[in-house]
CSV table of C-alpha atoms and ligand atoms in Angstrom, one decimal:
chain,number,residue,atom,x,y,z
A,1,MET,CA,99.1,76.5,86.5
A,2,THR,CA,101.6,74.1,88.5
A,3,ILE,CA,100.8,71.0,90.2
A,4,SER,CA,102.5,72.0,93.5
A,5,ALA,CA,100.2,75.0,93.7
A,6,THR,CA,97.6,72.5,94.7
A,7,VAL,CA,99.4,71.7,98.0
A,8,ASP,CA,97.6,73.1,101.0
A,9,TYR,CA,100.4,74.7,103.0
A,10,ASN,CA,97.9,76.0,105.6
A,11,ALA,CA,97.5,72.4,106.7
A,12,LEU,CA,101.1,72.5,108.1
A,13,ASP,CA,101.8,74.1,111.4
A,14,ASP,CA,103.5,77.4,111.1
A,15,GLU,CA,106.9,76.1,112.4
A,16,ALA,CA,106.9,73.2,109.9
A,17,PHE,CA,106.0,75.5,107.0
A,18,ARG,CA,108.7,78.0,108.3
A,19,ARG,CA,111.3,75.2,108.2
A,20,GLU,CA,110.4,74.0,104.6
A,21,VAL,CA,110.8,77.6,103.3
A,22,ARG,CA,114.1,78.1,105.0
A,23,THR,CA,115.4,74.8,103.7
A,24,PHE,CA,114.4,75.6,100.1
A,25,VAL,CA,115.8,79.1,100.2
A,26,GLU,CA,119.1,78.1,101.6
A,27,ALA,CA,119.5,75.4,99.2
A,28,HIS,CA,118.5,77.4,96.0
A,29,TYR,CA,118.8,81.3,96.4
A,30,PRO,CA,122.1,82.4,94.6
A,31,GLN,CA,124.6,83.5,97.2
A,32,HIS,CA,125.9,86.5,95.1
A,33,LEU,CA,122.4,87.9,95.2
A,34,ARG,CA,122.0,88.0,98.9
A,35,TYR,CA,121.4,91.5,100.7
A,36,LEU,CA,121.5,93.6,97.6
A,37,GLN,CA,121.3,97.4,98.1
A,38,ARG,CA,119.2,97.8,94.9
A,39,ARG,CA,116.1,96.6,93.0
A,40,MET,CA,117.0,93.5,91.0
A,41,ARG,CA,116.5,93.2,87.2
A,42,PRO,CA,114.7,90.4,85.6
A,43,ALA,CA,117.6,88.9,83.9
A,44,GLU,CA,119.6,88.4,87.0
A,45,ILE,CA,116.7,86.9,89.0
A,46,SER,CA,115.1,84.8,86.3
A,47,GLY,CA,116.6,81.5,87.4
A,48,TRP,CA,115.3,81.9,91.0
A,49,TRP,CA,112.0,83.1,89.7
A,50,ARG,CA,111.7,79.9,87.6
A,51,MET,CA,112.5,77.7,90.5
A,52,LEU,CA,110.0,79.4,92.7
A,53,HIS,CA,107.4,79.2,89.9
A,54,GLU,CA,108.0,75.5,89.3
A,55,LYS,CA,107.5,74.8,92.9
A,56,GLY,CA,104.2,76.7,93.0
A,57,TRP,CA,105.8,79.3,95.5
A,58,ILE,CA,106.0,82.4,93.3
A,59,ALA,CA,102.7,83.9,94.4
A,60,PRO,CA,102.2,83.3,98.3
A,61,ASN,CA,99.4,85.8,98.5
A,62,TRP,CA,97.3,84.5,95.5
A,63,PRO,CA,94.6,81.9,95.9
A,64,ARG,CA,95.5,78.4,94.9
A,65,GLU,CA,93.0,78.2,92.1
A,66,TRP,CA,95.0,80.8,90.3
A,67,GLY,CA,98.3,79.1,91.0
A,68,GLY,CA,99.1,80.9,94.2
A,69,MET,CA,99.9,79.3,97.6
A,70,GLY,CA,96.8,80.8,99.2
A,71,LEU,CA,98.6,81.2,102.4
A,72,ASP,CA,96.9,82.4,105.6
A,73,ALA,CA,98.3,85.4,107.4
A,74,GLY,CA,100.6,83.4,109.8
A,75,LYS,CA,102.2,81.4,107.0
A,76,MET,CA,102.5,84.6,104.8
A,77,VAL,CA,104.4,86.3,107.6
A,78,ALA,CA,106.7,83.2,107.9
A,79,TYR,CA,107.3,83.0,104.1
A,80,LEU,CA,108.3,86.8,104.0
A,81,GLU,CA,110.4,86.6,107.2
A,82,GLU,CA,112.5,83.6,105.9
A,83,MET,CA,113.1,85.4,102.6
A,84,GLU,CA,114.2,88.4,104.5
A,85,ARG,CA,116.4,86.5,106.9
A,86,PHE,CA,118.3,85.0,104.0
A,87,GLY,CA,118.6,88.3,102.4
A,88,VAL,CA,116.6,87.4,99.3
A,89,GLY,CA,116.5,90.6,97.0
A,90,ARG,CA,113.3,92.0,95.7
A,91,ALA,CA,112.4,90.9,92.2
A,92,PRO,CA,110.2,92.9,89.8
A,93,ASP,CA,107.1,91.6,91.7
A,94,GLN,CA,104.6,94.2,91.1
A,95,GLY,CA,102.6,91.7,89.2
A,96,ILE,CA,102.6,89.4,92.1
A,97,THR,CA,102.1,91.8,95.0
A,98,GLN,CA,99.9,94.7,93.2
A,99,VAL,CA,98.2,93.9,89.9
A,100,GLY,CA,97.6,90.1,90.2
A,101,PRO,CA,95.4,90.5,93.4
A,102,ILE,CA,93.7,93.4,91.7
A,103,VAL,CA,92.8,91.3,88.5
A,104,ILE,CA,91.8,88.4,90.8
A,105,LYS,CA,89.5,90.5,92.7
A,106,PHE,CA,88.1,92.9,90.1
A,107,GLY,CA,89.0,91.6,86.7
A,108,THR,CA,86.8,89.6,84.3
A,109,GLN,CA,87.3,86.0,83.6
A,110,ALA,CA,89.0,86.9,80.2
A,111,GLN,CA,91.4,89.3,82.0
A,112,LYS,CA,92.2,86.6,84.5
A,113,GLU,CA,93.1,84.0,81.8
A,114,ALA,CA,95.0,86.6,79.6
A,115,TYR,CA,97.2,88.0,82.4
A,116,LEU,CA,97.5,85.7,85.4
A,117,PRO,CA,99.4,82.7,84.0
A,118,GLY,CA,101.9,84.8,82.3
A,119,THR,CA,102.4,87.0,85.5
A,120,LEU,CA,103.2,83.9,87.5
A,121,SER,CA,105.7,82.5,84.8
A,122,GLY,CA,107.4,85.8,84.5
A,123,GLU,CA,106.6,86.2,80.9
A,124,ILE,CA,104.4,89.2,81.7
A,125,ILE,CA,106.3,91.9,83.9
A,126,TRP,CA,104.2,94.7,85.2
A,127,CYS,CA,105.2,98.2,86.3
A,128,GLN,CA,103.0,100.7,88.0
A,129,GLY,CA,101.8,103.8,86.2
A,130,TYR,CA,100.3,105.9,89.0
A,131,SER,CA,102.6,108.9,89.7
A,132,GLU,CA,102.7,112.0,87.4
A,133,PRO,CA,104.9,115.2,87.6
A,134,ASN,CA,102.1,117.0,89.4
A,135,ALA,CA,100.5,114.0,91.1
A,136,GLY,CA,102.5,112.1,93.7
A,137,SER,CA,101.3,112.4,97.3
A,138,ASP,CA,98.3,114.1,95.8
A,139,LEU,CA,97.7,111.2,93.4
A,140,ALA,CA,94.1,111.9,92.9
A,141,ASN,CA,95.3,115.1,90.8
A,142,LEU,CA,96.5,112.8,88.1
A,143,GLN,CA,95.8,114.3,84.6
A,144,THR,CA,96.8,111.4,82.0
A,145,ALA,CA,93.4,111.0,80.1
A,146,ALA,CA,91.8,108.1,78.5
A,147,VAL,CA,89.0,109.1,76.2
A,148,PRO,CA,86.7,106.2,74.7
A,149,GLU,CA,86.7,106.3,70.8
A,150,GLY,CA,85.0,103.4,69.2
A,151,GLU,CA,86.5,100.1,70.4
A,152,HIS,CA,89.4,101.9,72.2
A,153,PHE,CA,90.4,104.4,74.8
A,154,VAL,CA,92.9,107.1,73.4
A,155,VAL,CA,95.4,107.7,76.1
A,156,ASN,CA,97.5,110.9,76.4
A,157,GLY,CA,99.8,112.0,79.2
A,158,GLN,CA,102.8,111.3,81.2
A,159,LYS,CA,103.8,109.1,84.1
A,160,ILE,CA,107.0,109.4,86.1
A,161,TRP,CA,109.1,107.5,88.8
A,162,THR,CA,107.7,104.3,87.0
A,163,SER,CA,110.0,101.7,88.7
A,164,LEU,CA,111.6,99.3,86.2
A,165,ALA,CA,109.3,100.3,83.3
A,166,HIS,CA,112.1,99.7,80.8
A,167,ASP,CA,112.2,96.0,82.0
A,168,ALA,CA,108.4,95.6,82.0
A,169,THR,CA,106.1,94.2,79.2
A,170,HIS,CA,102.9,95.7,80.7
A,171,ILE,CA,101.8,98.7,82.8
A,172,TYR,CA,98.8,99.1,85.1
A,173,LEU,CA,97.6,102.6,84.7
A,174,LEU,CA,95.4,105.2,86.6
A,175,VAL,CA,94.0,107.5,84.1
A,176,ARG,CA,91.4,110.3,84.1
A,177,THR,CA,88.1,109.2,82.3
A,178,ASP,CA,85.8,112.0,83.6
A,179,ARG,CA,87.2,115.6,84.0
A,180,GLU,CA,83.9,117.0,85.3
A,181,ALA,CA,83.7,114.6,88.4
A,182,LYS,CA,85.2,115.2,91.7
A,183,LYS,CA,89.0,114.3,91.7
A,184,GLN,CA,88.9,110.8,92.8
A,185,LYS,CA,85.4,109.9,91.2
A,186,GLY,CA,86.7,110.3,87.5
A,187,ILE,CA,89.7,107.9,87.6
A,188,SER,CA,89.9,104.3,85.9
A,189,PHE,CA,92.2,101.5,86.0
A,190,LEU,CA,93.7,100.1,82.7
A,191,LEU,CA,96.1,97.3,81.8
A,192,VAL,CA,98.2,98.2,79.0
A,193,ASP,CA,100.7,96.4,76.7
A,194,LEU,CA,103.9,98.6,76.7
A,195,LYS,CA,104.4,97.6,72.9
A,196,THR,CA,101.4,99.6,72.0
A,197,PRO,CA,102.4,102.2,69.5
A,198,GLY,CA,102.8,105.8,71.1
A,199,ILE,CA,104.3,104.8,74.3
A,200,THR,CA,107.8,106.1,74.9
A,201,ILE,CA,109.9,104.9,78.0
A,202,ARG,CA,112.8,107.1,79.2
A,203,PRO,CA,115.0,105.8,82.1
A,204,ILE,CA,116.0,108.2,84.8
A,205,ARG,CA,119.5,107.7,86.3
A,206,ASN,CA,119.4,108.1,90.1
A,207,ILE,CA,122.3,109.5,92.2
A,208,ALA,CA,123.7,105.9,92.8
A,209,GLY,CA,124.0,105.6,89.0
A,210,HIS,CA,121.3,103.0,88.7
A,211,GLU,CA,118.4,103.2,86.3
A,212,GLU,CA,115.6,102.0,88.5
A,213,PHE,CA,112.7,104.2,87.4
A,214,CYS,CA,111.5,105.8,84.2
A,215,GLN,CA,109.3,108.5,82.6
A,216,VAL,CA,106.6,107.0,80.5
A,217,PHE,CA,105.0,109.0,77.8
A,218,PHE,CA,101.6,108.4,76.1
A,219,ASP,CA,100.9,110.0,72.8
A,220,ASN,CA,97.5,109.0,71.4
A,221,VAL,CA,97.9,105.5,72.6
A,222,ARG,CA,94.9,103.3,71.5
A,223,VAL,CA,94.1,100.8,74.3
A,224,PRO,CA,91.1,98.2,73.7
A,225,LEU,CA,88.1,98.8,75.8
A,226,ASP,CA,88.5,95.6,77.5
A,227,ALA,CA,91.7,96.8,79.2
A,228,LEU,CA,89.5,98.4,81.7
A,229,VAL,CA,89.5,96.7,85.2
A,230,GLY,CA,86.4,97.0,87.0
A,231,LYS,CA,83.9,99.8,86.2
A,232,LEU,CA,84.6,103.1,84.4
A,233,ASN,CA,85.5,105.9,86.9
A,234,GLU,CA,86.0,103.5,89.8
A,235,GLY,CA,89.7,103.0,89.5
A,236,TRP,CA,90.6,104.8,92.7
A,237,THR,CA,88.5,102.4,94.9
A,238,ILE,CA,90.3,99.6,93.0
A,239,ALA,CA,93.8,101.0,93.5
A,240,LYS,CA,93.1,101.7,97.2
A,241,ALA,CA,91.7,98.2,97.9
A,242,LEU,CA,95.2,96.6,98.2
A,243,LEU,CA,96.7,98.7,101.1
A,244,GLY,CA,96.5,96.1,104.0
A,245,PHE,CA,99.4,93.7,103.8
A,246,GLU,CA,101.5,96.0,101.7
A,247,ARG,CA,101.7,98.5,104.5
A,248,LEU,CA,102.9,96.0,106.8
A,249,ASN,CA,105.6,94.7,104.4
A,250,ILE,CA,106.9,98.2,103.8
A,251,GLY,CA,107.5,98.6,107.4
A,252,SER,CA,109.4,95.4,107.9
A,253,PRO,CA,112.7,95.8,109.9
A,254,ARG,CA,114.7,93.8,107.4
A,255,ARG,CA,116.5,96.8,105.6
A,256,PRO,CA,117.5,98.6,108.6
A,257,GLN,CA,118.7,95.3,110.1
A,258,TYR,CA,121.0,94.7,107.1
A,259,ALA,CA,122.3,98.2,107.5
A,260,LEU,CA,122.9,97.6,111.2
A,261,LEU,CA,124.8,94.4,110.3
A,262,ARG,CA,127.0,96.3,108.0
A,263,LEU,CA,127.7,99.1,110.5
A,264,GLU,CA,128.6,96.5,113.2
A,265,MET,CA,131.0,94.8,110.6
A,266,LEU,CA,132.7,98.1,110.0
A,267,ALA,CA,132.8,99.1,113.7
A,268,ARG,CA,134.5,95.7,114.7
A,269,ALA,CA,136.9,96.1,111.7
A,270,LYS,CA,137.9,99.7,112.6
A,271,GLY,CA,137.8,99.1,116.4
A,272,LEU,CA,135.0,101.9,116.7
A,273,LEU,CA,133.3,100.2,119.5
A,274,ASP,CA,136.0,101.4,121.8
A,275,ASP,CA,135.1,105.0,120.9
A,276,ALA,CA,132.6,106.3,123.4
A,277,GLY,CA,131.0,108.8,121.1
A,278,PHE,CA,130.5,106.2,118.3
A,279,LEU,CA,129.2,103.5,120.8
A,280,ASP,CA,126.6,106.0,122.1
A,281,ARG,CA,125.1,106.6,118.7
A,282,PHE,CA,125.4,102.9,117.7
A,283,THR,CA,123.7,101.8,120.9
A,284,ALA,CA,120.9,104.3,120.4
A,285,LEU,CA,120.3,103.0,116.9
A,286,LYS,CA,120.4,99.4,117.9
A,287,LEU,CA,117.7,100.2,120.4
A,288,ASP,CA,115.6,102.0,117.7
A,289,LEU,CA,115.7,98.8,115.7
A,290,GLU,CA,114.6,96.9,118.8
A,291,ASP,CA,111.7,99.2,119.0
A,292,LEU,CA,110.9,98.8,115.4
A,293,ALA,CA,111.1,95.1,115.6
A,294,SER,CA,108.6,94.9,118.5
A,295,LEU,CA,106.2,97.4,116.8
A,296,TYR,CA,106.4,95.2,113.6
A,297,SER,CA,105.6,92.1,115.6
A,298,ARG,CA,102.6,93.9,117.2
A,299,TYR,CA,101.2,94.4,113.7
A,300,VAL,CA,102.0,91.0,112.5
A,301,GLU,CA,100.0,89.5,115.5
A,302,GLN,CA,97.2,91.8,114.5
A,303,VAL,CA,97.3,90.5,110.9
A,304,LYS,CA,97.6,87.0,112.0
A,305,ARG,CA,94.4,87.4,114.1
A,306,GLY,CA,92.6,88.6,110.9
A,307,GLU,CA,92.2,92.1,112.1
A,308,PRO,CA,92.4,94.9,109.8
A,309,LEU,CA,95.4,97.4,110.0
A,310,GLY,CA,94.3,100.9,111.2
A,311,PRO,CA,95.9,104.3,110.3
A,312,ASP,CA,98.3,103.9,113.2
A,313,VAL,CA,100.3,101.4,111.0
A,314,SER,CA,101.7,104.6,109.5
A,315,SER,CA,104.1,104.9,112.5
A,316,LEU,CA,105.7,101.7,111.3
A,317,LYS,CA,106.9,103.1,108.1
A,318,ILE,CA,108.0,106.5,109.5
A,319,TRP,CA,110.0,104.7,112.3
A,320,GLY,CA,111.5,102.1,110.0
A,321,MET,CA,112.4,104.2,107.2
A,322,GLU,CA,113.8,107.0,109.2
A,323,ALA,CA,115.9,104.7,111.5
A,324,TRP,CA,117.2,103.1,108.3
A,325,GLN,CA,118.4,106.5,107.0
A,326,ARG,CA,120.0,107.3,110.5
A,327,LEU,CA,121.9,104.1,110.3
A,328,THR,CA,123.2,104.6,106.8
A,329,ASP,CA,124.3,108.2,107.7
A,330,LEU,CA,126.4,106.8,110.6
A,331,LEU,CA,127.8,104.2,108.1
A,332,VAL,CA,129.0,107.0,105.8
A,333,GLU,CA,130.3,109.0,108.7
A,334,ALA,CA,132.1,106.1,110.2
A,335,GLY,CA,133.7,105.3,106.9
A,336,ALA,CA,135.6,108.7,107.3
A,337,GLU,CA,137.4,109.5,103.9
A,338,ASP,CA,136.3,106.1,102.4
A,339,GLY,CA,132.7,106.9,103.4
A,340,VAL,CA,132.2,109.3,100.4
A,341,ILE,CA,133.8,107.2,97.8
A,342,GLU,CA,131.5,104.9,95.7
A,343,GLY,CA,131.9,101.1,95.5
A,344,ALA,CA,133.1,98.5,97.9
A,345,HIS,CA,136.2,99.2,100.1
A,346,ASP,CA,138.5,96.9,102.0
A,347,VAL,CA,138.4,97.8,105.6
A,348,ALA,CA,140.9,95.5,107.6
A,349,GLY,CA,140.1,92.7,105.4
A,350,VAL,CA,136.3,93.2,105.4
A,351,GLU,CA,134.6,94.4,102.2
A,352,ILE,CA,132.2,97.4,102.9
A,353,ASP,CA,130.2,99.6,100.6
A,354,PHE,CA,129.2,102.8,102.4
A,355,LEU,CA,127.4,104.9,99.8
A,356,GLY,CA,125.3,102.1,98.3
A,357,PRO,CA,123.3,101.5,101.6
A,358,PHE,CA,123.2,105.4,102.0
A,359,TYR,CA,121.7,105.9,98.6
A,360,TYR,CA,119.3,103.0,98.9
A,361,ALA,CA,117.9,104.4,102.0
A,362,ARG,CA,117.2,108.0,100.7
A,363,PRO,CA,114.1,107.6,98.8
A,364,SER,CA,112.5,105.3,101.4
A,365,THR,CA,110.8,108.3,103.2
A,366,ILE,CA,109.2,109.3,99.9
A,367,TYR,CA,107.9,106.0,98.2
A,368,GLY,CA,104.9,104.2,99.5
A,369,GLY,CA,103.7,107.4,101.2
A,370,SER,CA,106.1,110.1,102.4
A,371,SER,CA,106.9,110.6,106.0
A,372,GLU,CA,105.1,113.8,105.9
A,373,ILE,CA,102.0,112.2,104.6
A,374,GLN,CA,102.1,109.4,107.1
A,375,ARG,CA,102.5,112.0,109.9
A,376,ASN,CA,99.4,113.9,108.5
A,377,ILE,CA,97.5,110.4,108.7
A,378,ILE,CA,98.5,110.0,112.3
A,379,SER,CA,97.7,113.6,113.2
A,380,LYS,CA,94.4,113.4,111.5
A,381,TYR,CA,93.0,109.9,112.2
A,382,VAL,CA,94.9,108.6,115.2
A,383,LEU,CA,95.3,111.8,117.3
A,384,GLU,CA,92.3,113.6,115.7
A,385,LEU,CA,94.1,117.0,115.7
A,386,PRO,CA,92.5,119.8,114.0
A,387,SER,CA,94.0,120.0,110.5
B,1,FAD,C1,112.3,104.8,94.5
B,1,FAD,C2,111.0,105.3,94.0
B,1,FAD,C3,110.2,104.4,93.3
B,1,FAD,C4,109.1,104.8,92.9
B,1,FAD,N1,108.2,104.0,92.1
B,1,FAD,C5,107.0,104.3,91.5
B,1,FAD,C6,106.3,103.5,90.7
B,1,FAD,O1,106.7,102.2,90.3
B,1,FAD,N2,105.1,103.9,90.3
B,1,FAD,C7,104.7,105.1,90.5
B,1,FAD,O2,103.5,105.4,90.1
B,1,FAD,N3,105.2,106.0,91.4
B,1,FAD,C8,106.4,105.6,92.0
B,1,FAD,N4,107.2,106.5,92.8
B,1,FAD,C9,106.5,107.7,93.1
B,1,FAD,C10,106.2,108.0,94.4
B,1,FAD,O3,104.9,107.3,94.7
B,1,FAD,C11,106.1,109.4,94.7
B,1,FAD,O4,107.4,109.9,94.7
B,1,FAD,C12,105.5,109.9,95.9
B,1,FAD,O5,104.0,109.6,95.8
B,1,FAD,C13,105.7,111.3,96.3
B,1,FAD,O6,105.3,112.1,95.2
B,1,FAD,P1,106.2,113.2,94.5
B,1,FAD,O7,107.5,112.5,94.3
B,1,FAD,O8,105.4,113.9,93.5
B,1,FAD,O9,106.3,114.3,95.7
B,1,FAD,P2,105.4,115.5,96.2
B,1,FAD,O10,104.0,114.8,96.4
B,1,FAD,O11,105.4,116.7,95.3
B,1,FAD,O12,106.0,115.8,97.6
B,1,FAD,C14,107.1,116.6,97.8
B,1,FAD,C15,107.5,117.0,99.2
B,1,FAD,O13,106.4,117.6,99.9
B,1,FAD,C16,105.8,116.8,100.9
B,1,FAD,N5,104.3,116.8,100.9
B,1,FAD,C17,103.4,116.7,99.8
B,1,FAD,N6,102.2,116.9,100.3
B,1,FAD,C18,102.1,117.2,101.5
B,1,FAD,C19,101.2,117.4,102.5
B,1,FAD,N7,99.9,117.5,102.2
B,1,FAD,N8,101.6,117.8,103.8
B,1,FAD,C20,102.9,117.7,104.1
B,1,FAD,N9,103.8,117.4,103.2
B,1,FAD,C21,103.5,117.2,102.0
B,1,FAD,C22,106.1,115.5,100.7
B,1,FAD,O14,106.2,114.6,101.8
B,1,FAD,C23,107.6,115.6,100.0
B,1,FAD,O15,108.6,115.8,101.0
B,1,FAD,C24,108.4,106.0,93.2
B,1,FAD,C25,109.2,106.8,94.1
B,1,FAD,C26,110.5,106.5,94.4
B,1,FAD,C27,111.3,107.4,95.3
């Protein structure tokens, strides 16, 4: 645990804290990694990770006793906003955002000591093994099974779309441990070392040519019984316990705003703002983003007041991700013949990539709960329409 993790940042006022984050980020974050249109790999981000870790800033959401910053909601929002403002890319951070808080809340003391320090330092890199070929939106349908046998669970099955599994050292898994129970009731949560014999990882190349996610196969994988987090068959409750802040973060306007900046650069370089048809669509999208920003700040205020987010927060993800896609559609269209050719293009002296942002935005209406599923939530729990 680092010394600086003991600093109580909540004692600062929000603006002073924001200035401190801004100064640090501007001084240290690598320029060439700003506003990336893809997930970052551990090797390219390791220097920045080390710097944040040494400062005690790698885990703003963790309690200070486990090496986090223990930020209150207002400071947490300031921290994230400052990172976004400077275009800080997304590191392989599932250990910090997902599994760390789960281990802190539900893990044993031995699990905390075994996993938390390495997760902070970046020696342990986690990936999320939830989805399966027939269990995505309907996650509770998952079939990968863990059967207790002596001192071990024997795990068999397949996960898919596991982001950056080929860069990870460990995976947190949802597995079926009771086939007789009702779907959600027979699921458990395991922490697994990816070096365990019987695990095969196959990267999947996406349309942009990046290998960001993988298939992960489990063939008679023997996992110690103490890999279980919480109680047997209570993994569903554990996995769902996290959803609060994550749902706010996924609806942040930052990615659509980066896309708008690019579109505006292109429009100026090509003189498109004089074209009434283009200007009409551009202005409508700009207003969409204004709406998104004000919706986002409404939820931010709610979190700052310590109020839980309700099902209506689904509208943030729908609006944000769909506006992002519309922006990148227009970027490709406005690029004309260059718009469909991969890589960066020189447009009147300005370097612009058209397809990168377009591809990056495509899966956003699928991951983190698809738009259709978010609409179902609003229809059922907010509008109370008959299903
Ligand atoms: C970039 C990316 C990264 C990912 N990373 C991970 C990861 O690290 N770990 C992990 O476990 N998973 C990951 N996923 C998987 C993600 O969680 C699933 O893709 C998602 O849950 C949807 O599941 P699915 O792909 O099986 O689609 P399906 O659930 O089969 O859905 C197919 C289509 O049907 C629609 N649909 C499904 N059910 C309904 C319904 N009831 N009503 C209306 N429409 C419906 C969906 O909206 C979608 O359009 C990732 C996905 C992407 C795109």
